[in-house]
PDB file of C-alpha atoms and ligand atoms in Angstrom:
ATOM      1  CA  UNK A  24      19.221  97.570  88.175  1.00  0.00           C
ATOM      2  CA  UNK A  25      18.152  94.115  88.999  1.00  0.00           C
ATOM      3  CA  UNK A  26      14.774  93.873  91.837  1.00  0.00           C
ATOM      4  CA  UNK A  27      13.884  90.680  92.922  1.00  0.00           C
ATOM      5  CA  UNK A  28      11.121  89.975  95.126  1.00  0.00           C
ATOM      6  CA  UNK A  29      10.204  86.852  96.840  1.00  0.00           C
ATOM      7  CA  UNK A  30      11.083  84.968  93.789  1.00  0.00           C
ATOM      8  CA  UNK A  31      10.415  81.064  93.936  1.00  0.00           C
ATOM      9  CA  UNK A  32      11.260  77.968  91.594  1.00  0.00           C
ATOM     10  CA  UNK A  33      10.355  74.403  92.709  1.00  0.00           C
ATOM     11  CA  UNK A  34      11.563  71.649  89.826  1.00  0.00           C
ATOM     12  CA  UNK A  35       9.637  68.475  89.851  1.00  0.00           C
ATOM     13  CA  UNK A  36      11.088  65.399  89.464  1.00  0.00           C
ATOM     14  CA  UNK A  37       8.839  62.440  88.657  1.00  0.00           C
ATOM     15  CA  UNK A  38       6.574  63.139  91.961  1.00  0.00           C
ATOM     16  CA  UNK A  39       9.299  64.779  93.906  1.00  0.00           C
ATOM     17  CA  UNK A  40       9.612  68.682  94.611  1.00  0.00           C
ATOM     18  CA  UNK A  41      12.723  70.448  94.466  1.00  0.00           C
ATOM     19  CA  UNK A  42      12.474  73.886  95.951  1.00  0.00           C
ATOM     20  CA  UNK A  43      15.516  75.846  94.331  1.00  0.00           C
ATOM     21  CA  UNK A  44      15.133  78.961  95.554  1.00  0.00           C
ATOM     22  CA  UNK A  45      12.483  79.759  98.823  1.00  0.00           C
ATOM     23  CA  UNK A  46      11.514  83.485  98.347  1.00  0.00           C
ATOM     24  CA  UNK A  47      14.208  85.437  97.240  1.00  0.00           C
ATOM     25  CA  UNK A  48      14.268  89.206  97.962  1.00  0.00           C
ATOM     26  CA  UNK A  49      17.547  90.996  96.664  1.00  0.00           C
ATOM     27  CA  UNK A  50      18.144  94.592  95.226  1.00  0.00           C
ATOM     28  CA  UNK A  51      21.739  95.215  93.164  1.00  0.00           C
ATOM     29  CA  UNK A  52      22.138  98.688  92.002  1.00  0.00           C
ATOM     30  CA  UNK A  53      23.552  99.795  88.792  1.00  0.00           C
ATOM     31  CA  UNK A  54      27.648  99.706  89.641  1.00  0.00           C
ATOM     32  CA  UNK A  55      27.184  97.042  92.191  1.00  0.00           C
ATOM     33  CA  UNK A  56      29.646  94.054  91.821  1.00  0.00           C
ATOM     34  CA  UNK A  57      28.206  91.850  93.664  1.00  0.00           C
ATOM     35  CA  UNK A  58      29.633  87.495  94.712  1.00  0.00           C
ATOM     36  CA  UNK A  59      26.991  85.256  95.151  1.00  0.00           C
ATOM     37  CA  UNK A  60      28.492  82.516  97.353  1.00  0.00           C
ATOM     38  CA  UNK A  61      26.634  79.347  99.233  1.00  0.00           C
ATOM     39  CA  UNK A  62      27.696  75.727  99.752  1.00  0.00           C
ATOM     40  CA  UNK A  63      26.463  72.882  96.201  1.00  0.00           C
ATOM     41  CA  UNK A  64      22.949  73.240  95.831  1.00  0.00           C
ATOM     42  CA  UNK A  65      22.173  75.857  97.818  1.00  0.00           C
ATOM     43  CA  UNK A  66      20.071  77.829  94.555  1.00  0.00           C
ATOM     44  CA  UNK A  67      23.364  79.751  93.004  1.00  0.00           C
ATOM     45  CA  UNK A  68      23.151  78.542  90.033  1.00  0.00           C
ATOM     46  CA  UNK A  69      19.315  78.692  89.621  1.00  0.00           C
ATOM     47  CA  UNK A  70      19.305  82.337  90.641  1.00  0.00           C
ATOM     48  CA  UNK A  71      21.782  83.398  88.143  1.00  0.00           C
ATOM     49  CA  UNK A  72      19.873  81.561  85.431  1.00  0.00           C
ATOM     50  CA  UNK A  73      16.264  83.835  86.252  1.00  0.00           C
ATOM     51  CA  UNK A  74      18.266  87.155  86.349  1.00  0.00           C
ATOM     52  CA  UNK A  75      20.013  85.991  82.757  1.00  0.00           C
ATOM     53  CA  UNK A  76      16.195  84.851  81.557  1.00  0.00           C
ATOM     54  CA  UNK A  77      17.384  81.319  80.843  1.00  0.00           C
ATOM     55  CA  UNK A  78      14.873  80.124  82.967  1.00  0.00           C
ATOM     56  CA  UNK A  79      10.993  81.342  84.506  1.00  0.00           C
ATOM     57  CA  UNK A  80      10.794  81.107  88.789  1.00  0.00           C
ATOM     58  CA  UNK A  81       7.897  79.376  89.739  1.00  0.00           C
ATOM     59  CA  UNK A  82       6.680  82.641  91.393  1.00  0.00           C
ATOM     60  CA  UNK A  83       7.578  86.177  92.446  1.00  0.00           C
ATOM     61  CA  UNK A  84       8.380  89.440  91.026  1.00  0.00           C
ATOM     62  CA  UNK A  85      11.637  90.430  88.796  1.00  0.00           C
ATOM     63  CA  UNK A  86      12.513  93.650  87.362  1.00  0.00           C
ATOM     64  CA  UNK A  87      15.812  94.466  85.274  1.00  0.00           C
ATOM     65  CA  UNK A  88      16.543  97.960  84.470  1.00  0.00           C
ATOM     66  CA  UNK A  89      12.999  98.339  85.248  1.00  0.00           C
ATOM     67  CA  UNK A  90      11.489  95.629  83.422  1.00  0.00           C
ATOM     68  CA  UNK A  91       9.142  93.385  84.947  1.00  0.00           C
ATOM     69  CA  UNK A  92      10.738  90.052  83.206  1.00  0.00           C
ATOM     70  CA  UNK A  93       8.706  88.069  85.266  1.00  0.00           C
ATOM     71  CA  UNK A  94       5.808  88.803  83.096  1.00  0.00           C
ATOM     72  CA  UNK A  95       7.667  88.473  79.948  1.00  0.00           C
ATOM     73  CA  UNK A  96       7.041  85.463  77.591  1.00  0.00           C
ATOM     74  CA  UNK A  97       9.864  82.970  75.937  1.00  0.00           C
ATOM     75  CA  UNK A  98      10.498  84.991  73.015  1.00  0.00           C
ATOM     76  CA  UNK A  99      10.245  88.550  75.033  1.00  0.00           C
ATOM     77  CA  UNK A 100      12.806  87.015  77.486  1.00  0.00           C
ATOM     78  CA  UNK A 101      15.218  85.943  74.827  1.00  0.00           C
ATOM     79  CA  UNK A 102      15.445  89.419  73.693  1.00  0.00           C
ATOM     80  CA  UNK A 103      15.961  91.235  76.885  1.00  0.00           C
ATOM     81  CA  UNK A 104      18.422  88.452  77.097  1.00  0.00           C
ATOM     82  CA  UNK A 105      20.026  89.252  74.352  1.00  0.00           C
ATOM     83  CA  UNK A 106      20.574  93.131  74.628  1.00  0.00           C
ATOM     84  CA  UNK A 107      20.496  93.479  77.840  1.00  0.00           C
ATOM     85  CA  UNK A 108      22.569  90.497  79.923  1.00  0.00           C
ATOM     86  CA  UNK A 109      26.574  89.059  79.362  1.00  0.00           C
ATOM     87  CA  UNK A 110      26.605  86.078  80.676  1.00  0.00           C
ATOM     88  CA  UNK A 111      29.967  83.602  80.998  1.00  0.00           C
ATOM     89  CA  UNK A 112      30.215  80.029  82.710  1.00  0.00           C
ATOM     90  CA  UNK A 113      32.651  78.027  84.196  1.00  0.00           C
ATOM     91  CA  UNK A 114      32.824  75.865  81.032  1.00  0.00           C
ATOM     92  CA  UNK A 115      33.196  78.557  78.283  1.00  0.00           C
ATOM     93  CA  UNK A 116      30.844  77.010  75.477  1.00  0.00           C
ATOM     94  CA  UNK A 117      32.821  78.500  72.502  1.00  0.00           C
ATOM     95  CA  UNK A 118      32.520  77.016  68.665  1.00  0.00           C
ATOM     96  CA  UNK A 119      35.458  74.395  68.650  1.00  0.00           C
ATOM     97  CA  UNK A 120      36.215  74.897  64.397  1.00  0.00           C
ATOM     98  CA  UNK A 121      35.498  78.578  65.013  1.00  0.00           C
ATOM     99  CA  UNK A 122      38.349  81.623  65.439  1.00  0.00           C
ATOM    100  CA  UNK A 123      37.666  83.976  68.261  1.00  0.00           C
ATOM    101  CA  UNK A 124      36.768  86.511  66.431  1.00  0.00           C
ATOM    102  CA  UNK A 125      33.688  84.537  64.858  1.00  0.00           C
ATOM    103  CA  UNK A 126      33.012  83.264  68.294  1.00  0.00           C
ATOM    104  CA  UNK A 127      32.758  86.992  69.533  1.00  0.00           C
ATOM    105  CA  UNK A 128      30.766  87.909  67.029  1.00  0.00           C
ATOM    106  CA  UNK A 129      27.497  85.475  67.043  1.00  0.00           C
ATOM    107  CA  UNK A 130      25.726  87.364  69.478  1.00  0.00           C
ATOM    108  CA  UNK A 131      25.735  90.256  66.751  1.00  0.00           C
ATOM    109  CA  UNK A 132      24.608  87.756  64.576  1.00  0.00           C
ATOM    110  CA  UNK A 133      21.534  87.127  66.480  1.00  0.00           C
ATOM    111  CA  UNK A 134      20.765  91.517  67.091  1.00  0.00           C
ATOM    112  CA  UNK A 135      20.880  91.208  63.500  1.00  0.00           C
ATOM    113  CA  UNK A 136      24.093  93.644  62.982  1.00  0.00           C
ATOM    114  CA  UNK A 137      26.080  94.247  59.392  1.00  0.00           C
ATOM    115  CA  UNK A 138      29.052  92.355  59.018  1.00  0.00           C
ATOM    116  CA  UNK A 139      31.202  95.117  58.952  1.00  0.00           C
ATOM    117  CA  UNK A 140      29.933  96.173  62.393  1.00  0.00           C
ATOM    118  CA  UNK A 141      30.030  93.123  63.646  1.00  0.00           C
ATOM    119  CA  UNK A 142      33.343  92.077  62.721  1.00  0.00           C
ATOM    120  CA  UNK A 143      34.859  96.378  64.478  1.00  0.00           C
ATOM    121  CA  UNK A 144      32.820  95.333  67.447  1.00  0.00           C
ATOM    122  CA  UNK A 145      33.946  91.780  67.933  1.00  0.00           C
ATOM    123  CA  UNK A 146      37.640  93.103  67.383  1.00  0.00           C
ATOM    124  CA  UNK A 147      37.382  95.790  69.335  1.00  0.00           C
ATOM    125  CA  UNK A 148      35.823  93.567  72.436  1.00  0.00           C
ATOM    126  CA  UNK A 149      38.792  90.836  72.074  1.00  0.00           C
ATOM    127  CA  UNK A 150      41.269  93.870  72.763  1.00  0.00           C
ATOM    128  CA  UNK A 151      39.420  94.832  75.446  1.00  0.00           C
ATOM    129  CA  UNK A 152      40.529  91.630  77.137  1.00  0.00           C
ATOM    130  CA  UNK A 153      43.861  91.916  75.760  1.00  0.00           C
ATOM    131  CA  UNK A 154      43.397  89.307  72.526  1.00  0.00           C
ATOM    132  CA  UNK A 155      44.049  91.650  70.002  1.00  0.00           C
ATOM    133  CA  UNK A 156      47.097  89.225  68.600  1.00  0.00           C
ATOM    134  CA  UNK A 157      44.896  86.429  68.858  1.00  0.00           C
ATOM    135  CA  UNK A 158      41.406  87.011  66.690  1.00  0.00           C
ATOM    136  CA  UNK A 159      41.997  84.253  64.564  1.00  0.00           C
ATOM    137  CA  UNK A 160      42.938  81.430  66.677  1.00  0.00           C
ATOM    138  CA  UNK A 161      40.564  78.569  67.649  1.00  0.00           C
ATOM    139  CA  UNK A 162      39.654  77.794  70.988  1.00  0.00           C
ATOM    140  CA  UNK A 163      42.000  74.428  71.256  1.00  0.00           C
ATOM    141  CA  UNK A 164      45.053  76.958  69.670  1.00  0.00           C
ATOM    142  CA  UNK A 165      44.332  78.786  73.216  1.00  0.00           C
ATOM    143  CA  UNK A 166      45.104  78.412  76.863  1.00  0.00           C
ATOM    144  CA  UNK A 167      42.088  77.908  79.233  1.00  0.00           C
ATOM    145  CA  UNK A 168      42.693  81.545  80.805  1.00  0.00           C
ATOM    146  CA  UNK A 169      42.440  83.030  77.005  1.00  0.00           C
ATOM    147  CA  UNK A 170      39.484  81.361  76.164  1.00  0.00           C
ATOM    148  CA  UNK A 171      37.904  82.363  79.404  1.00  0.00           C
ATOM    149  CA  UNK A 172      38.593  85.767  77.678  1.00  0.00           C
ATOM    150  CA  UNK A 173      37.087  84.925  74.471  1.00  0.00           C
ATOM    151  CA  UNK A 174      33.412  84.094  76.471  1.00  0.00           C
ATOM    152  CA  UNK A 175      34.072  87.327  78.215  1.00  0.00           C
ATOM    153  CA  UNK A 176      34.539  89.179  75.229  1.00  0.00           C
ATOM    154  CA  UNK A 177      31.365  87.802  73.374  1.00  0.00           C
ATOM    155  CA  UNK A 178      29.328  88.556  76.969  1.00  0.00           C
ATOM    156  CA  UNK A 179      30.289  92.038  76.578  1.00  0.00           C
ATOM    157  CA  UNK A 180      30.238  92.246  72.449  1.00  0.00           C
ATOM    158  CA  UNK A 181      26.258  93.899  72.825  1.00  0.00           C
ATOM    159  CA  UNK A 182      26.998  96.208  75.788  1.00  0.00           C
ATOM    160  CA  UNK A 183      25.293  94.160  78.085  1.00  0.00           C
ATOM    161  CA  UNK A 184      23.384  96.125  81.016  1.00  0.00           C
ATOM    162  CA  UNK A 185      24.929  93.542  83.342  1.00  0.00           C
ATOM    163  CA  UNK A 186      27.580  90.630  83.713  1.00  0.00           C
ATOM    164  CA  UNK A 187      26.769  87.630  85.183  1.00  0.00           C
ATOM    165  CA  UNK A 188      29.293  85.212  85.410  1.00  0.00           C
ATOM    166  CA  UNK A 189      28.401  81.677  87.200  1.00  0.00           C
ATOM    167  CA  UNK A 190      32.061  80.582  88.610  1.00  0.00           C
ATOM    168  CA  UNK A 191      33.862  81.483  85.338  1.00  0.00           C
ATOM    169  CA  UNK A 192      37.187  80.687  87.266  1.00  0.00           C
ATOM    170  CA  UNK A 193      36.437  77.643  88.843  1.00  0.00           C
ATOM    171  CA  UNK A 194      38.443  75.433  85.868  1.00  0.00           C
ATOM    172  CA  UNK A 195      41.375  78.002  86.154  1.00  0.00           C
ATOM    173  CA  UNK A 196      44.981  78.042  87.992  1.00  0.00           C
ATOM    174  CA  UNK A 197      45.367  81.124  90.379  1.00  0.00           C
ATOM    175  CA  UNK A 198      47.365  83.257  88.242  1.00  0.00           C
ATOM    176  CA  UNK A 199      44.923  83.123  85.572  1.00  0.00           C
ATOM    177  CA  UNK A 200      41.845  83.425  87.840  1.00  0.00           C
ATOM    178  CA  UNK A 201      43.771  86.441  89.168  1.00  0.00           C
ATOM    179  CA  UNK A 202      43.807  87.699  85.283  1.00  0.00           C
ATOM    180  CA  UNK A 203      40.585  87.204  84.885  1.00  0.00           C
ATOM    181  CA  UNK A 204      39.109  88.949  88.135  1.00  0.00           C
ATOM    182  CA  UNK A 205      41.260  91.936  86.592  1.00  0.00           C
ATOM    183  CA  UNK A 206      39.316  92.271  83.986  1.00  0.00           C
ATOM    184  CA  UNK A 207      35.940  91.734  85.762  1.00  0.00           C
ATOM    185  CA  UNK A 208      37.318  94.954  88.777  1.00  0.00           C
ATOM    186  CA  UNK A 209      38.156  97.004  85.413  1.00  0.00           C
ATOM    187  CA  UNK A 210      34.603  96.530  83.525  1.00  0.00           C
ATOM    188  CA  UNK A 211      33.160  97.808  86.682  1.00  0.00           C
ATOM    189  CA  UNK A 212      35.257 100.584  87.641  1.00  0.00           C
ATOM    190  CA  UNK A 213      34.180 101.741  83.912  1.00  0.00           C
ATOM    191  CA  UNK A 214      30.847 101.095  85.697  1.00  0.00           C
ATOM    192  CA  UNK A 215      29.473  97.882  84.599  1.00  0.00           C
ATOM    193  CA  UNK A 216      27.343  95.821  86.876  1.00  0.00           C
ATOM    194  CA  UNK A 217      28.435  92.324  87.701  1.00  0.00           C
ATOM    195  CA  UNK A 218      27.404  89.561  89.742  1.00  0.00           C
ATOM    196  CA  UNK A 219      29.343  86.687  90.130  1.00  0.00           C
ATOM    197  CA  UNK A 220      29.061  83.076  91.703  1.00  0.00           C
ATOM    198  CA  UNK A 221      32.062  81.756  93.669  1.00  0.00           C
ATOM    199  CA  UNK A 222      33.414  79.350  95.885  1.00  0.00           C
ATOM    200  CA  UNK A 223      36.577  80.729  96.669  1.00  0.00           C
ATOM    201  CA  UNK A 224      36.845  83.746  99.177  1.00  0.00           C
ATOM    202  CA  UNK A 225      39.933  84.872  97.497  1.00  0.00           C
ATOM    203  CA  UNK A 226      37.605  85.513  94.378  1.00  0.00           C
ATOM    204  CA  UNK A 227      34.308  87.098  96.569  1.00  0.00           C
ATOM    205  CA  UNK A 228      37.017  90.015  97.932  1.00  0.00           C
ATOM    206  CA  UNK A 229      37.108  91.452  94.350  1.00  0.00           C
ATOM    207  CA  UNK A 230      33.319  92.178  94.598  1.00  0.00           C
ATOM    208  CA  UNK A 231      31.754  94.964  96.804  1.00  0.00           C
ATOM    209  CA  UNK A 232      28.994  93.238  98.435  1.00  0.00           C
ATOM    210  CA  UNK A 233      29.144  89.245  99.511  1.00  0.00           C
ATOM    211  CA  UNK A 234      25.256  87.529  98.713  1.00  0.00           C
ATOM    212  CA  UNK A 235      25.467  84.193 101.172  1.00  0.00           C
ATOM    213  CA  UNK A 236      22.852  81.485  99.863  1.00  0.00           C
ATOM    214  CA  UNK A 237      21.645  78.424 101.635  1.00  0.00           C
ATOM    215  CA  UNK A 238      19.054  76.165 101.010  1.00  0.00           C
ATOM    216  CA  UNK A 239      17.356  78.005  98.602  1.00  0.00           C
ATOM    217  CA  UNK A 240      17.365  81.382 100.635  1.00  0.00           C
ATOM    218  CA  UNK A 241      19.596  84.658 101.214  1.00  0.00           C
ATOM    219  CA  UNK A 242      20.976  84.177 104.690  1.00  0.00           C
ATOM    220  CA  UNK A 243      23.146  87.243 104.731  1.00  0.00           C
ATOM    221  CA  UNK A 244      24.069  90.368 102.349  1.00  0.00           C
ATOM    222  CA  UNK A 245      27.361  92.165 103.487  1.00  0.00           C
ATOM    223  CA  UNK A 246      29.437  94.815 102.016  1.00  0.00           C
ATOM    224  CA  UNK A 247      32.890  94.037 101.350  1.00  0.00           C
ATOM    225  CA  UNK A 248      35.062  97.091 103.185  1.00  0.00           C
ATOM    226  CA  UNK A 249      32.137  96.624 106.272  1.00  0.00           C
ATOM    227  CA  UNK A 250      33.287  92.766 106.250  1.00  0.00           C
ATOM    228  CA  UNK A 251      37.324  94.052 105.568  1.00  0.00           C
ATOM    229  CA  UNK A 252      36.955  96.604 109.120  1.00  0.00           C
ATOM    230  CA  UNK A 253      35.316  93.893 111.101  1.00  0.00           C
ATOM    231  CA  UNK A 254      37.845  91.263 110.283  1.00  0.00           C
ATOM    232  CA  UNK A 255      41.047  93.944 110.792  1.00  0.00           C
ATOM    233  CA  UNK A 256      38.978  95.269 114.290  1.00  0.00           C
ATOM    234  CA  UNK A 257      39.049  91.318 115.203  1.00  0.00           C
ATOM    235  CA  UNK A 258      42.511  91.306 114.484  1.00  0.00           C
ATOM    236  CA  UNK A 259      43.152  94.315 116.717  1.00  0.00           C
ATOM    237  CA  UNK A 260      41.478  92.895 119.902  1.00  0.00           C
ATOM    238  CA  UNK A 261      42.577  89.574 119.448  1.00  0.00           C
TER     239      UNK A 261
HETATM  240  N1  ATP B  27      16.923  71.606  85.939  1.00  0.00           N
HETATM  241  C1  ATP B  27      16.790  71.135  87.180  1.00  0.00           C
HETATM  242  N2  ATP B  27      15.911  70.159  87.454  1.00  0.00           N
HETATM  243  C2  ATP B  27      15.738  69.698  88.703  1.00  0.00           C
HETATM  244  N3  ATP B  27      16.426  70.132  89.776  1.00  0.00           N
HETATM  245  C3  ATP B  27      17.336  71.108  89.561  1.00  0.00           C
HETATM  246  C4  ATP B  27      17.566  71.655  88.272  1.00  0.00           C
HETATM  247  N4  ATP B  27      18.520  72.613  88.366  1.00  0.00           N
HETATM  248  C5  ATP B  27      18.866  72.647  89.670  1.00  0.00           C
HETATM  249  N5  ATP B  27      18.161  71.746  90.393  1.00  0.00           N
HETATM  250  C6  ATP B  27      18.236  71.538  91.861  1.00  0.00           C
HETATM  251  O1  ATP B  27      18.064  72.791  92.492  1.00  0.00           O
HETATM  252  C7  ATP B  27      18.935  72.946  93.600  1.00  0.00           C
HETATM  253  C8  ATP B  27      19.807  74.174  93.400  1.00  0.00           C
HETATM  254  O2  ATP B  27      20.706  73.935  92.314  1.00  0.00           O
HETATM  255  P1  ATP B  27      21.733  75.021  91.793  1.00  0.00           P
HETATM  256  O3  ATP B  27      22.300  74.504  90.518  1.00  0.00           O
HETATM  257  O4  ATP B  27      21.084  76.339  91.762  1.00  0.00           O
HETATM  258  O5  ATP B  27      22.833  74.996  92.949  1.00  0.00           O
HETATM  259  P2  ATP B  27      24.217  75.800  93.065  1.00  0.00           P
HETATM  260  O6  ATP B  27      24.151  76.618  94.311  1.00  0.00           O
HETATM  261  O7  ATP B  27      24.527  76.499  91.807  1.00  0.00           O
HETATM  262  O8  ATP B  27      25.260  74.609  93.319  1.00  0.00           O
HETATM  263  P3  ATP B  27      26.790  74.443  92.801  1.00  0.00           P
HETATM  264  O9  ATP B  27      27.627  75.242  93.742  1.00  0.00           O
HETATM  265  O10 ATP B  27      27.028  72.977  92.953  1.00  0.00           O
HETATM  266  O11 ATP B  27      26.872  74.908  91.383  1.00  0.00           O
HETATM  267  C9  ATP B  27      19.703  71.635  93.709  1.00  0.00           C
HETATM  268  O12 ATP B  27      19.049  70.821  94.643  1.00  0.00           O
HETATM  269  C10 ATP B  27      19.607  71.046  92.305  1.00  0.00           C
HETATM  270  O13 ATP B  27      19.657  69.648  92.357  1.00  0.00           O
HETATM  271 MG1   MG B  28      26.027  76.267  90.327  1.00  0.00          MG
END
């Protein structure tokens, strides 16, 4: 689903070099949910924004569903990024003045959809996260944990290939993070791939494979039950 080899991106700063990421080399598979965790600066952030096409790396190959973005121009990118990638942030970015529903929708707007369609599709993706009684409220008429919802809804609106999702709980409470990592376990047990950026551990254990950054690089790649046997075997001998 996602190949990425020995990918690079230095920013420059005046006459200073930032190196972001040092040679990444990661594989996710289709179904993978996958947390991407590493301490504040440590290329999270910068990583999620190549896979999503936001942004070019400096260097190095990168292939989603077996395209090679890497190649792809501005334009090219923005329409891979459009059919192919959900993606939802910490801060949610919806339209203030604008109802859910018409928040859901834009991305429709953009693929150039009917309004009819767009409107069954948007509806149907805001009960999919359990906002059906709310399609016409604005973001300020909802709590933080609902609107998170909303974003989640509009990533998902197109059928994205993959979610990415850079610490979309890290403004929430713990019963609502707990809501919304619900909803991110059930979209892939119906098979979706996700990758997600956390800080919390509590969060990461949802996922099936732990991605540890630092400085720039992957320093370790676990799977989740492997990590769960080690830490119960520790508990054993201990
Ligand atoms: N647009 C940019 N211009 C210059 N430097 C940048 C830019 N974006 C990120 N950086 C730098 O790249 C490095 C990695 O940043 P990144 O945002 O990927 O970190 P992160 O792991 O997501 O951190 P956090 O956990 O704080 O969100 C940092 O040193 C940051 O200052
Ligand atoms: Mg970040």
């Amino acid at each position: 689903m996602v190949r990425i080899e020995n990918m690079r991106k230095t920013y420059q700063i005046g006459d200073q070099e930032i190196h972001a990421l040092r040679g990444v080399n990661l594989n996710i598979e289709e179904g993978d949910f996958v947390a991407i965790m590493g301490s504040s600066g440590s290329g999270k952030s910068t990583m999620m924004n190549m896979i999503g096409g936001l942004d070019k790396p400096s260097s190095g190959e990168f292939y989603l569903d077996g395209y090679p973005i890497s190649m792809a121009h501005g334009d090219e990118r923005a329409i891979i990024r459009n059919r192919k990638i959900g993606f939802v942030f910490q801060n949610v970015n919806l339209l203030p003045r604008t109802s859910a529903v018409e928040n859901v929708e834009l991305p429709l707007l953009y693929a150039g959809i009917s309004a009819k369609e767009r409107r069954k599709k948007a509806v149907r993706a805001l009960e999919g996260v359990g906002l059906g009684e709310h399609l016409n409220n604005k973001p300020n008429e909802l709590s933080g944990g609902q609107q998170q919802r909303v974003s989640i809804a509009r990533a998902l609106v197109n059928n994205p290939v993959i979610l990415l999702a850079d610490e979309p709980t890290g403004a929430l409470d713990t019963k609502t993070s707990i809501e919304i990592m619900s909803i991110f376990q059930q979209l892939n047990d119906a098979g979706k791939t996700v990758i997600l950026v956390t800080h919390e551990p509590d969060i990461a254990e949802y996922a099936k494979r732990i991605v540890r950054f630092r400085d720039g690089e992957v320093i370790s790649n676990e799977v989740v039950s492997q990590r769960r046997m080690a830490k119960l075997e520790e508990e054993v001998i201990s």
